[in-house]
């Protein structure tokens, strides 16, 4: 079949590479894609939120499946756009309905959903400009640090963790009264701070059944030792060593099963990925208990770059079953090895960064996989930097130290002016393994 994948990052390159391997895929199109995805299929100049252009392209090119990478088109309602169009409604769109996408599009919606279905998460309350005084009062009942979350999508910047109550009050004022995050902070969720270790679990669901994909951990800060500004993600590791069978059983019983059941019970159309951001908190019995920090309605980036290479099953078969509601009739085969992904970024990132530098050494990387994030081909056919996060390398190995070493060695061979990467991806997990 002909397949269209929407998006242009490292996540989409990793998904494209798996789709291209499928025996069910005749032609793969990626919109808009990057220099890396053009090796898996044909890039198409099209914006991911231009639903009309996407719909036209789907009809004209006999596309039978659309896989949506980023959240914006999902929260913008691409699921409903397809469902409500007679020519598009039978196209297998992998992604939730607009209502399902609210799990990511509105923190308040997600918190209420969890409350209704008894899914463990931090206690919270939501405030608006009208109820700001109650918000100040609520803050004074909490212990620091204070967690303030803009309700809507704020390009990953809408969560503030603040130690000082006066600063927290001021930020609440800025978010609600001064629209610090625009419309996204018309409502603000204030929640209890959870102390623990973060990890992510990924689920593919047809709305009734689900498959649990491998767990992963990402590294958000620019600096080594988790310091400095937040980024889109500087690397990832899969699986997370402490997410053992007992922990994953709790995740499934307490979080995944009730989430999918909740969607079904509330008639929320959902055929796609659920990315569950978790905090593992030490419980009274000394074991780790999972709490939901957030839902996303897509795969993570750069988690996909370590999760997808571990999927041995045909992903198009899984997507087809997701569309048809027959995921329970499929098997998900996972590579037992560990994947480690190291992201190489442009000088200056995550602030103003350089673009257009020729990337050297890509051809020297033999075994690790290279996924492109912000790259493009220039007029002379060179691959040049075209984004903050530029390329990442992923290695699979029997152990985490081996996978990390292979990825770091490969990262060193890829060069351009000012390229930077973190050398300490996964080191916190290695310490945890040693201390266990
Ligand atoms: P989110 O966008 O909801 O994932 O939040 C961004 C980051 O803020 C998370 O990855 C966590 O590191 C942190 N965070 C969010 N909520 C909490 C919480 N309730 N307690 C502690 N840290 C949190
Ligand atoms: N790596 C975090 C995200 O994709 O949201």
Tab-separated table of C-alpha atoms and ligand atoms in Angstrom:
chain	number	residue	atom	x	y	z
A	1	UNK	CA	0.000	0.000	0.000
A	2	UNK	CA	0.965	3.658	-0.315
A	3	UNK	CA	1.712	5.308	3.028
A	4	UNK	CA	2.102	8.944	4.038
A	5	UNK	CA	4.052	9.857	7.179
A	6	UNK	CA	3.689	13.388	8.566
A	7	UNK	CA	6.606	15.135	10.277
A	8	UNK	CA	10.228	16.070	9.788
A	9	UNK	CA	12.277	15.102	12.838
A	10	UNK	CA	14.450	12.258	14.079
A	11	UNK	CA	11.281	10.567	15.285
A	12	UNK	CA	9.895	10.530	11.756
A	13	UNK	CA	13.163	9.236	10.292
A	14	UNK	CA	13.105	6.338	12.797
A	15	UNK	CA	9.447	5.589	11.990
A	16	UNK	CA	10.088	5.936	8.233
A	17	UNK	CA	12.981	3.471	8.422
A	18	UNK	CA	10.691	0.837	9.978
A	19	UNK	CA	7.808	1.488	7.587
A	20	UNK	CA	10.180	1.201	4.613
A	21	UNK	CA	11.221	-2.273	5.845
A	22	UNK	CA	7.627	-3.525	5.744
A	23	UNK	CA	6.567	-5.978	3.073
A	24	UNK	CA	3.183	-4.212	3.022
A	25	UNK	CA	4.634	-0.840	2.009
A	26	UNK	CA	4.761	-0.123	-1.739
A	27	UNK	CA	5.478	3.621	-1.649
A	28	UNK	CA	6.314	5.754	1.351
A	29	UNK	CA	5.880	9.538	1.253
A	30	UNK	CA	7.095	11.785	4.049
A	31	UNK	CA	5.771	15.338	4.456
A	32	UNK	CA	7.828	17.401	4.778
A	33	UNK	CA	10.607	14.993	5.882
A	34	UNK	CA	14.329	15.738	5.971
A	35	UNK	CA	17.501	14.608	4.185
A	36	UNK	CA	17.407	11.305	6.109
A	37	UNK	CA	13.802	10.408	5.365
A	38	UNK	CA	14.479	10.903	1.649
A	39	UNK	CA	16.493	7.686	1.858
A	40	UNK	CA	13.408	5.777	3.092
A	41	UNK	CA	10.828	7.220	0.695
A	42	UNK	CA	9.886	10.358	-1.182
A	43	UNK	CA	9.757	13.692	0.636
A	44	UNK	CA	6.781	15.900	-0.179
A	45	UNK	CA	6.658	19.681	0.376
A	46	UNK	CA	3.565	19.936	2.534
A	47	UNK	CA	2.818	21.451	5.943
A	48	UNK	CA	1.643	18.992	8.591
A	49	UNK	CA	-1.265	21.264	9.559
A	50	UNK	CA	-2.508	21.952	6.021
A	51	UNK	CA	-5.283	19.352	6.155
A	52	UNK	CA	-6.744	20.322	2.776
A	53	UNK	CA	-3.430	19.831	0.987
A	54	UNK	CA	-2.861	16.556	2.849
A	55	UNK	CA	-6.348	15.324	1.941
A	56	UNK	CA	-5.813	16.186	-1.741
A	57	UNK	CA	-2.439	14.453	-1.769
A	58	UNK	CA	-3.942	11.342	-0.162
A	59	UNK	CA	-6.670	11.084	-2.796
A	60	UNK	CA	-4.383	11.863	-5.754
A	61	UNK	CA	-1.727	9.362	-4.694
A	62	UNK	CA	-3.944	6.504	-3.566
A	63	UNK	CA	-2.657	6.682	-0.009
A	64	UNK	CA	-4.204	4.009	2.197
A	65	UNK	CA	-2.470	4.852	5.470
A	66	UNK	CA	-1.419	8.112	7.129
A	67	UNK	CA	0.874	7.978	10.151
A	68	UNK	CA	0.977	11.220	12.135
A	69	UNK	CA	4.293	11.995	13.856
A	70	UNK	CA	3.899	15.290	15.769
A	71	UNK	CA	1.129	16.441	18.120
A	72	UNK	CA	0.098	19.705	16.411
A	73	UNK	CA	-1.996	18.159	13.590
A	74	UNK	CA	-3.539	15.700	16.048
A	75	UNK	CA	-4.555	18.383	18.523
A	76	UNK	CA	-5.617	20.465	15.503
A	77	UNK	CA	-8.112	17.727	14.572
A	78	UNK	CA	-6.652	15.818	11.611
A	79	UNK	CA	-8.366	12.657	12.921
A	80	UNK	CA	-11.796	14.296	12.711
A	81	UNK	CA	-10.983	15.972	9.378
A	82	UNK	CA	-10.369	12.557	7.822
A	83	UNK	CA	-13.320	10.894	9.594
A	84	UNK	CA	-15.733	13.567	8.333
A	85	UNK	CA	-14.642	13.484	4.688
A	86	UNK	CA	-16.265	10.834	2.491
A	87	UNK	CA	-13.097	10.423	0.387
A	88	UNK	CA	-10.779	10.155	3.390
A	89	UNK	CA	-12.762	8.329	6.032
A	90	UNK	CA	-11.552	4.890	4.971
A	91	UNK	CA	-7.887	5.884	5.021
A	92	UNK	CA	-6.131	4.265	7.996
A	93	UNK	CA	-5.146	7.335	9.998
A	94	UNK	CA	-2.829	6.420	12.861
A	95	UNK	CA	-3.588	9.019	15.521
A	96	UNK	CA	-6.450	9.841	17.889
A	97	UNK	CA	-9.604	11.877	17.282
A	98	UNK	CA	-9.481	15.559	18.270
A	99	UNK	CA	-11.104	14.642	21.581
A	100	UNK	CA	-8.542	11.898	22.239
A	101	UNK	CA	-5.759	14.356	21.412
A	102	UNK	CA	-6.960	16.505	24.298
A	103	UNK	CA	-5.030	14.111	26.536
A	104	UNK	CA	-2.025	16.127	25.333
A	105	UNK	CA	-3.764	19.322	24.218
A	106	UNK	CA	-5.212	20.142	27.627
A	107	UNK	CA	-3.523	19.323	30.933
A	108	UNK	CA	-6.838	19.986	32.674
A	109	UNK	CA	-8.650	17.482	30.420
A	110	UNK	CA	-5.935	14.896	31.104
A	111	UNK	CA	-6.057	15.425	34.882
A	112	UNK	CA	-9.869	15.129	34.948
A	113	UNK	CA	-9.653	11.989	32.809
A	114	UNK	CA	-7.177	10.432	35.237
A	115	UNK	CA	-9.347	11.417	38.183
A	116	UNK	CA	-12.420	9.796	36.597
A	117	UNK	CA	-10.549	6.555	36.022
A	118	UNK	CA	-8.540	6.398	39.239
A	119	UNK	CA	-5.222	6.633	37.450
A	120	UNK	CA	-2.399	7.616	39.841
A	121	UNK	CA	-1.158	11.165	39.262
A	122	UNK	CA	-0.168	14.189	41.369
A	123	UNK	CA	-3.062	15.907	43.167
A	124	UNK	CA	-4.028	19.161	41.452
A	125	UNK	CA	-6.407	22.023	40.899
A	126	UNK	CA	-7.045	24.188	37.854
A	127	UNK	CA	-7.403	27.977	37.937
A	128	UNK	CA	-8.380	30.753	35.519
A	129	UNK	CA	-8.054	34.546	35.643
A	130	UNK	CA	-11.384	34.645	37.498
A	131	UNK	CA	-10.250	32.241	40.195
A	132	UNK	CA	-6.671	33.475	40.579
A	133	UNK	CA	-7.152	34.358	44.260
A	134	UNK	CA	-8.151	30.763	44.976
A	135	UNK	CA	-4.995	29.780	43.095
A	136	UNK	CA	-2.869	31.915	45.437
A	137	UNK	CA	-4.604	30.284	48.407
A	138	UNK	CA	-4.046	26.791	46.987
A	139	UNK	CA	-0.343	27.543	46.513
A	140	UNK	CA	-0.062	28.426	50.200
A	141	UNK	CA	-1.386	24.957	51.159
A	142	UNK	CA	1.394	23.230	49.180
A	143	UNK	CA	5.013	22.497	50.059
A	144	UNK	CA	7.703	23.730	47.642
A	145	UNK	CA	8.694	23.148	44.923
A	146	UNK	CA	5.537	24.415	43.205
A	147	UNK	CA	4.471	22.942	39.846
A	148	UNK	CA	2.574	25.276	37.490
A	149	UNK	CA	1.405	24.009	34.119
A	150	UNK	CA	-0.124	26.011	31.294
A	151	UNK	CA	-3.219	24.049	30.257
A	152	UNK	CA	-2.611	24.091	26.497
A	153	UNK	CA	0.242	23.321	24.102
A	154	UNK	CA	3.163	25.669	24.784
A	155	UNK	CA	5.964	24.151	22.693
A	156	UNK	CA	7.253	22.176	25.700
A	157	UNK	CA	7.808	25.358	27.723
A	158	UNK	CA	4.563	25.570	29.676
A	159	UNK	CA	5.645	23.740	32.840
A	160	UNK	CA	7.338	25.710	35.603
A	161	UNK	CA	8.871	24.192	38.729
A	162	UNK	CA	9.544	26.905	41.285
A	163	UNK	CA	11.112	26.794	44.757
A	164	UNK	CA	9.923	30.120	46.081
A	165	UNK	CA	6.258	30.883	46.877
A	166	UNK	CA	6.454	34.570	45.913
A	167	UNK	CA	7.926	33.650	42.566
A	168	UNK	CA	5.241	30.976	42.117
A	169	UNK	CA	2.521	33.549	42.846
A	170	UNK	CA	4.063	35.962	40.371
A	171	UNK	CA	4.304	33.295	37.663
A	172	UNK	CA	0.654	32.369	38.225
A	173	UNK	CA	-0.198	36.044	37.765
A	174	UNK	CA	1.914	36.269	34.584
A	175	UNK	CA	0.359	33.135	33.120
A	176	UNK	CA	-3.264	34.022	33.888
A	177	UNK	CA	-3.330	37.835	33.775
A	178	UNK	CA	-0.561	38.549	31.268
A	179	UNK	CA	-0.984	35.527	28.955
A	180	UNK	CA	2.665	34.484	29.436
A	181	UNK	CA	2.044	31.469	27.194
A	182	UNK	CA	-0.708	33.077	25.100
A	183	UNK	CA	-3.974	31.143	24.961
A	184	UNK	CA	-2.218	28.080	26.386
A	185	UNK	CA	-2.114	29.702	29.845
A	186	UNK	CA	-5.742	30.840	30.005
A	187	UNK	CA	-6.071	27.985	32.502
A	188	UNK	CA	-3.271	26.823	34.765
A	189	UNK	CA	-2.981	23.499	36.537
A	190	UNK	CA	-1.169	23.657	39.874
A	191	UNK	CA	-0.099	20.265	41.118
A	192	UNK	CA	1.735	18.438	43.860
A	193	UNK	CA	5.448	17.965	43.215
A	194	UNK	CA	6.422	14.326	42.773
A	195	UNK	CA	9.931	13.282	43.666
A	196	UNK	CA	11.354	10.258	41.876
A	197	UNK	CA	12.840	9.035	38.612
A	198	UNK	CA	11.229	9.874	35.275
A	199	UNK	CA	10.688	7.456	32.434
A	200	UNK	CA	8.320	7.019	29.533
A	201	UNK	CA	6.187	4.139	28.413
A	202	UNK	CA	4.676	3.930	24.944
A	203	UNK	CA	1.460	2.235	23.944
A	204	UNK	CA	-0.141	1.503	20.596
A	205	UNK	CA	-3.904	1.151	20.917
A	206	UNK	CA	-6.827	0.490	18.591
A	207	UNK	CA	-9.149	2.002	21.205
A	208	UNK	CA	-9.955	-1.370	22.739
A	209	UNK	CA	-6.788	-3.446	22.762
A	210	UNK	CA	-3.244	-2.299	23.230
A	211	UNK	CA	0.394	-3.276	22.813
A	212	UNK	CA	2.979	-1.942	25.219
A	213	UNK	CA	6.092	-0.790	23.370
A	214	UNK	CA	9.476	-0.636	25.128
A	215	UNK	CA	10.104	1.894	27.903
A	216	UNK	CA	12.620	4.701	27.411
A	217	UNK	CA	14.258	7.583	29.217
A	218	UNK	CA	15.172	10.856	27.592
A	219	UNK	CA	17.624	13.586	28.573
A	220	UNK	CA	16.104	17.032	28.267
A	221	UNK	CA	18.774	19.464	29.488
A	222	UNK	CA	21.471	20.808	27.199
A	223	UNK	CA	24.320	20.374	29.689
A	224	UNK	CA	26.034	17.313	31.078
A	225	UNK	CA	24.828	16.278	34.528
A	226	UNK	CA	21.329	17.479	33.544
A	227	UNK	CA	22.178	21.164	33.735
A	228	UNK	CA	21.292	24.227	31.678
A	229	UNK	CA	18.340	24.976	29.432
A	230	UNK	CA	15.652	22.512	28.409
A	231	UNK	CA	15.864	21.130	24.883
A	232	UNK	CA	13.706	18.906	22.726
A	233	UNK	CA	15.847	15.998	24.001
A	234	UNK	CA	19.564	15.247	23.865
A	235	UNK	CA	19.449	11.465	23.839
A	236	UNK	CA	17.526	8.432	24.995
A	237	UNK	CA	17.941	4.922	26.291
A	238	UNK	CA	15.613	1.921	25.929
A	239	UNK	CA	14.741	-0.096	27.962
A	240	UNK	CA	14.974	1.666	31.317
A	241	UNK	CA	16.786	-0.824	33.567
A	242	UNK	CA	14.675	-0.285	36.689
A	243	UNK	CA	11.412	-0.682	34.729
A	244	UNK	CA	11.465	-4.418	35.432
A	245	UNK	CA	8.603	-6.875	35.160
A	246	UNK	CA	7.113	-6.013	38.556
A	247	UNK	CA	7.192	-2.277	37.839
A	248	UNK	CA	5.779	-2.693	34.325
A	249	UNK	CA	2.981	-4.831	35.749
A	250	UNK	CA	1.995	-1.929	38.000
A	251	UNK	CA	2.176	0.425	35.002
A	252	UNK	CA	-0.102	-1.837	32.985
A	253	UNK	CA	-2.621	-2.536	35.750
A	254	UNK	CA	-2.797	0.929	37.270
A	255	UNK	CA	-2.269	3.113	34.222
A	256	UNK	CA	-2.393	1.565	30.752
A	257	UNK	CA	-5.403	-0.743	31.130
A	258	UNK	CA	-7.542	1.931	32.880
A	259	UNK	CA	-6.488	4.546	30.318
A	260	UNK	CA	-7.596	2.440	27.344
A	261	UNK	CA	-10.733	1.295	29.179
A	262	UNK	CA	-11.477	4.917	30.074
A	263	UNK	CA	-11.203	6.011	26.441
A	264	UNK	CA	-13.511	3.213	25.396
A	265	UNK	CA	-16.023	3.892	28.164
A	266	UNK	CA	-16.173	7.564	27.257
A	267	UNK	CA	-16.461	6.803	23.530
A	268	UNK	CA	-13.301	8.716	22.732
A	269	UNK	CA	-11.995	7.571	19.343
A	270	UNK	CA	-8.377	6.533	19.676
A	271	UNK	CA	-6.304	4.591	17.164
A	272	UNK	CA	-2.726	5.558	17.729
A	273	UNK	CA	0.109	6.022	20.156
A	274	UNK	CA	-0.140	7.010	23.787
A	275	UNK	CA	3.083	8.251	25.341
A	276	UNK	CA	2.809	8.059	29.108
A	277	UNK	CA	5.326	10.239	30.948
A	278	UNK	CA	5.820	8.661	34.359
A	279	UNK	CA	7.441	9.443	37.658
A	280	UNK	CA	8.564	6.344	39.567
A	281	UNK	CA	8.126	7.246	43.226
A	282	UNK	CA	9.424	5.112	46.092
A	283	UNK	CA	6.407	3.679	47.950
A	284	UNK	CA	6.051	2.771	51.612
A	285	UNK	CA	7.071	-0.833	50.957
A	286	UNK	CA	10.305	0.353	49.336
A	287	UNK	CA	9.273	-0.562	45.777
A	288	UNK	CA	8.666	1.966	42.990
A	289	UNK	CA	5.134	3.142	42.219
A	290	UNK	CA	4.292	4.786	38.863
A	291	UNK	CA	2.464	8.136	38.658
A	292	UNK	CA	1.455	9.841	35.418
A	293	UNK	CA	3.215	13.170	34.855
A	294	UNK	CA	1.690	13.687	31.423
A	295	UNK	CA	0.100	12.025	28.444
A	296	UNK	CA	1.215	12.717	24.891
A	297	UNK	CA	-0.738	11.448	21.923
A	298	UNK	CA	2.265	10.615	19.740
A	299	UNK	CA	5.660	8.996	20.071
A	300	UNK	CA	8.476	10.902	21.839
A	301	UNK	CA	11.471	12.451	20.181
A	302	UNK	CA	14.247	11.255	20.795
A	303	UNK	CA	12.633	8.252	22.539
A	304	UNK	CA	11.393	6.876	19.198
A	305	UNK	CA	14.990	6.738	17.980
A	306	UNK	CA	15.763	4.151	20.679
A	307	UNK	CA	12.332	2.462	20.881
A	308	UNK	CA	11.598	1.874	17.163
A	309	UNK	CA	14.899	0.162	16.298
A	310	UNK	CA	13.967	-2.450	18.929
A	311	UNK	CA	10.659	-3.344	17.234
A	312	UNK	CA	11.147	-6.541	15.254
A	313	UNK	CA	7.535	-6.922	14.108
A	314	UNK	CA	6.271	-5.391	10.882
A	315	UNK	CA	5.037	-1.953	12.016
A	316	UNK	CA	2.688	-1.548	9.056
A	317	UNK	CA	0.985	-4.790	10.079
A	318	UNK	CA	0.622	-3.354	13.594
A	319	UNK	CA	-0.743	-0.073	12.211
A	320	UNK	CA	-3.222	-1.930	9.992
A	321	UNK	CA	-4.462	-3.872	13.020
A	322	UNK	CA	-4.654	-0.598	14.970
A	323	UNK	CA	-6.954	0.801	12.306
A	324	UNK	CA	-9.082	-2.338	12.054
A	325	UNK	CA	-9.395	-2.855	15.830
A	326	UNK	CA	-7.584	-6.186	15.740
A	327	UNK	CA	-4.394	-5.418	17.670
A	328	UNK	CA	-5.213	-8.355	19.955
A	329	UNK	CA	-4.615	-10.676	16.998
A	330	UNK	CA	-1.061	-9.451	16.430
A	331	UNK	CA	2.191	-10.166	18.213
A	332	UNK	CA	4.729	-7.547	19.090
A	333	UNK	CA	8.268	-8.837	18.883
A	334	UNK	CA	10.914	-6.758	20.619
A	335	UNK	CA	14.694	-6.931	20.346
A	336	UNK	CA	15.975	-7.699	23.855
A	337	UNK	CA	19.090	-5.618	23.327
A	338	UNK	CA	19.541	-2.115	24.736
A	339	UNK	CA	19.354	0.909	22.470
A	340	UNK	CA	21.208	4.144	23.220
A	341	UNK	CA	20.648	7.301	21.196
A	342	UNK	CA	22.914	10.360	21.314
A	343	UNK	CA	21.684	13.591	19.718
A	344	UNK	CA	24.099	15.939	17.955
A	345	UNK	CA	22.994	19.568	17.977
A	346	UNK	CA	23.976	22.855	16.345
A	347	UNK	CA	26.118	25.473	18.033
A	348	UNK	CA	23.944	27.765	20.156
A	349	UNK	CA	21.018	25.345	20.515
A	350	UNK	CA	18.525	25.559	22.288
A	351	UNK	CA	18.861	29.311	21.842
A	352	UNK	CA	19.701	30.954	18.512
A	353	UNK	CA	21.706	28.418	16.511
A	354	UNK	CA	23.713	28.180	13.326
A	355	UNK	CA	22.209	26.646	10.175
A	356	UNK	CA	23.567	25.595	6.792
A	357	UNK	CA	26.851	23.978	7.917
A	358	UNK	CA	27.972	21.010	5.829
A	359	UNK	CA	27.869	17.793	7.878
A	360	UNK	CA	30.917	15.580	7.471
A	361	UNK	CA	31.644	12.002	8.447
A	362	UNK	CA	28.129	10.552	8.049
A	363	UNK	CA	29.456	7.930	5.623
A	364	UNK	CA	32.016	6.798	8.257
A	365	UNK	CA	29.274	5.544	10.581
A	366	UNK	CA	28.821	1.906	9.723
A	367	UNK	CA	26.929	-0.028	12.360
A	368	UNK	CA	25.048	2.517	14.498
A	369	UNK	CA	21.967	3.947	12.861
A	370	UNK	CA	21.980	7.637	12.017
A	371	UNK	CA	18.613	9.372	12.185
A	372	UNK	CA	18.326	12.853	10.756
A	373	UNK	CA	16.424	15.526	12.684
A	374	UNK	CA	17.277	18.985	11.308
A	375	UNK	CA	19.044	18.389	8.006
A	376	UNK	CA	18.480	19.179	4.354
A	377	UNK	CA	20.239	18.793	1.029
A	378	UNK	CA	21.668	22.059	-0.273
A	379	UNK	CA	21.847	23.006	-3.958
A	380	UNK	CA	25.205	21.240	-4.350
A	381	UNK	CA	23.773	18.022	-2.916
A	382	UNK	CA	25.574	18.324	0.450
A	383	UNK	CA	23.757	17.405	3.639
A	384	UNK	CA	23.686	20.558	5.772
A	385	UNK	CA	22.399	21.474	9.213
A	386	UNK	CA	18.860	22.841	9.149
A	387	UNK	CA	17.660	22.750	12.756
A	388	UNK	CA	18.796	22.822	16.376
A	389	UNK	CA	18.796	19.082	16.804
A	390	UNK	CA	20.624	17.892	13.696
A	391	UNK	CA	21.236	14.130	13.692
A	392	UNK	CA	21.291	11.356	16.265
A	393	UNK	CA	23.057	8.027	16.381
A	394	UNK	CA	21.478	4.914	17.863
A	395	UNK	CA	23.329	1.718	18.728
A	396	UNK	CA	21.960	-1.621	19.811
A	397	UNK	CA	24.075	-3.800	22.096
A	398	UNK	CA	23.844	-6.535	24.705
A	399	UNK	CA	24.465	-4.035	27.517
A	400	UNK	CA	23.869	-0.347	28.148
A	401	UNK	CA	27.585	0.547	28.500
A	402	UNK	CA	28.334	-1.126	25.150
A	403	UNK	CA	25.458	0.633	23.403
A	404	UNK	CA	26.515	3.985	24.853
A	405	UNK	CA	30.131	3.490	23.854
A	406	UNK	CA	29.216	2.610	20.266
A	407	UNK	CA	26.949	5.644	19.947
A	408	UNK	CA	29.517	8.017	21.453
A	409	UNK	CA	32.226	6.726	19.110
A	410	UNK	CA	29.929	7.232	16.133
A	411	UNK	CA	28.923	10.702	17.370
A	412	UNK	CA	32.581	11.724	17.446
A	413	UNK	CA	33.055	10.892	13.767
A	414	UNK	CA	30.179	13.137	12.612
A	415	UNK	CA	31.415	16.706	12.421
A	416	UNK	CA	30.448	20.234	11.475
A	417	UNK	CA	31.344	23.632	12.827
A	418	UNK	CA	30.242	23.948	16.466
A	419	UNK	CA	28.456	20.573	16.752
A	420	UNK	CA	27.780	19.554	20.336
A	421	UNK	CA	26.529	16.438	22.106
A	422	UNK	CA	26.276	15.189	25.662
A	423	UNK	CA	28.755	12.515	26.697
A	424	UNK	CA	26.781	11.460	29.777
A	425	UNK	CA	23.576	10.047	28.273
A	426	UNK	CA	22.553	6.986	30.337
A	427	UNK	CA	25.178	7.502	33.042
A	428	UNK	CA	22.497	8.031	35.724
A	429	UNK	CA	20.979	4.666	34.781
A	430	UNK	CA	24.371	2.972	34.995
A	431	UNK	CA	24.786	4.351	38.532
A	432	UNK	CA	21.327	3.014	39.426
A	433	UNK	CA	22.281	-0.437	38.119
A	434	UNK	CA	25.489	-0.406	40.184
A	435	UNK	CA	23.658	0.727	43.342
A	436	UNK	CA	20.903	-1.921	43.047
B	1	LIG	P1	5.350	17.902	31.306
B	1	LIG	O1	5.382	18.858	30.152
B	1	LIG	O2	4.038	17.772	31.993
B	1	LIG	O3	6.010	16.601	30.978
B	1	LIG	O4	6.381	18.511	32.379
B	1	LIG	C1	7.709	18.811	32.037
B	1	LIG	C2	8.625	18.287	33.097
B	1	LIG	O5	8.312	18.875	34.366
B	1	LIG	C3	8.497	16.796	33.328
B	1	LIG	O6	9.250	16.081	32.410
B	1	LIG	C4	8.997	16.666	34.753
B	1	LIG	O7	10.416	16.672	34.788
B	1	LIG	C5	8.519	17.935	35.397
B	1	LIG	N1	7.256	17.736	36.130
B	1	LIG	C6	6.009	17.863	35.622
B	1	LIG	N2	5.094	17.613	36.573
B	1	LIG	C7	5.769	17.322	37.700
B	1	LIG	C8	5.370	16.969	39.030
B	1	LIG	N3	4.088	16.910	39.387
B	1	LIG	N4	6.338	16.720	39.936
B	1	LIG	C9	7.640	16.804	39.589
B	1	LIG	N5	8.082	17.136	38.359
B	1	LIG	C10	7.156	17.392	37.420
B	2	LIG	N1	11.095	13.732	24.444
B	2	LIG	C1	9.921	14.299	24.937
B	2	LIG	C2	8.856	14.513	23.944
B	2	LIG	O1	8.911	14.042	22.821
B	2	LIG	O2	7.884	15.176	24.300
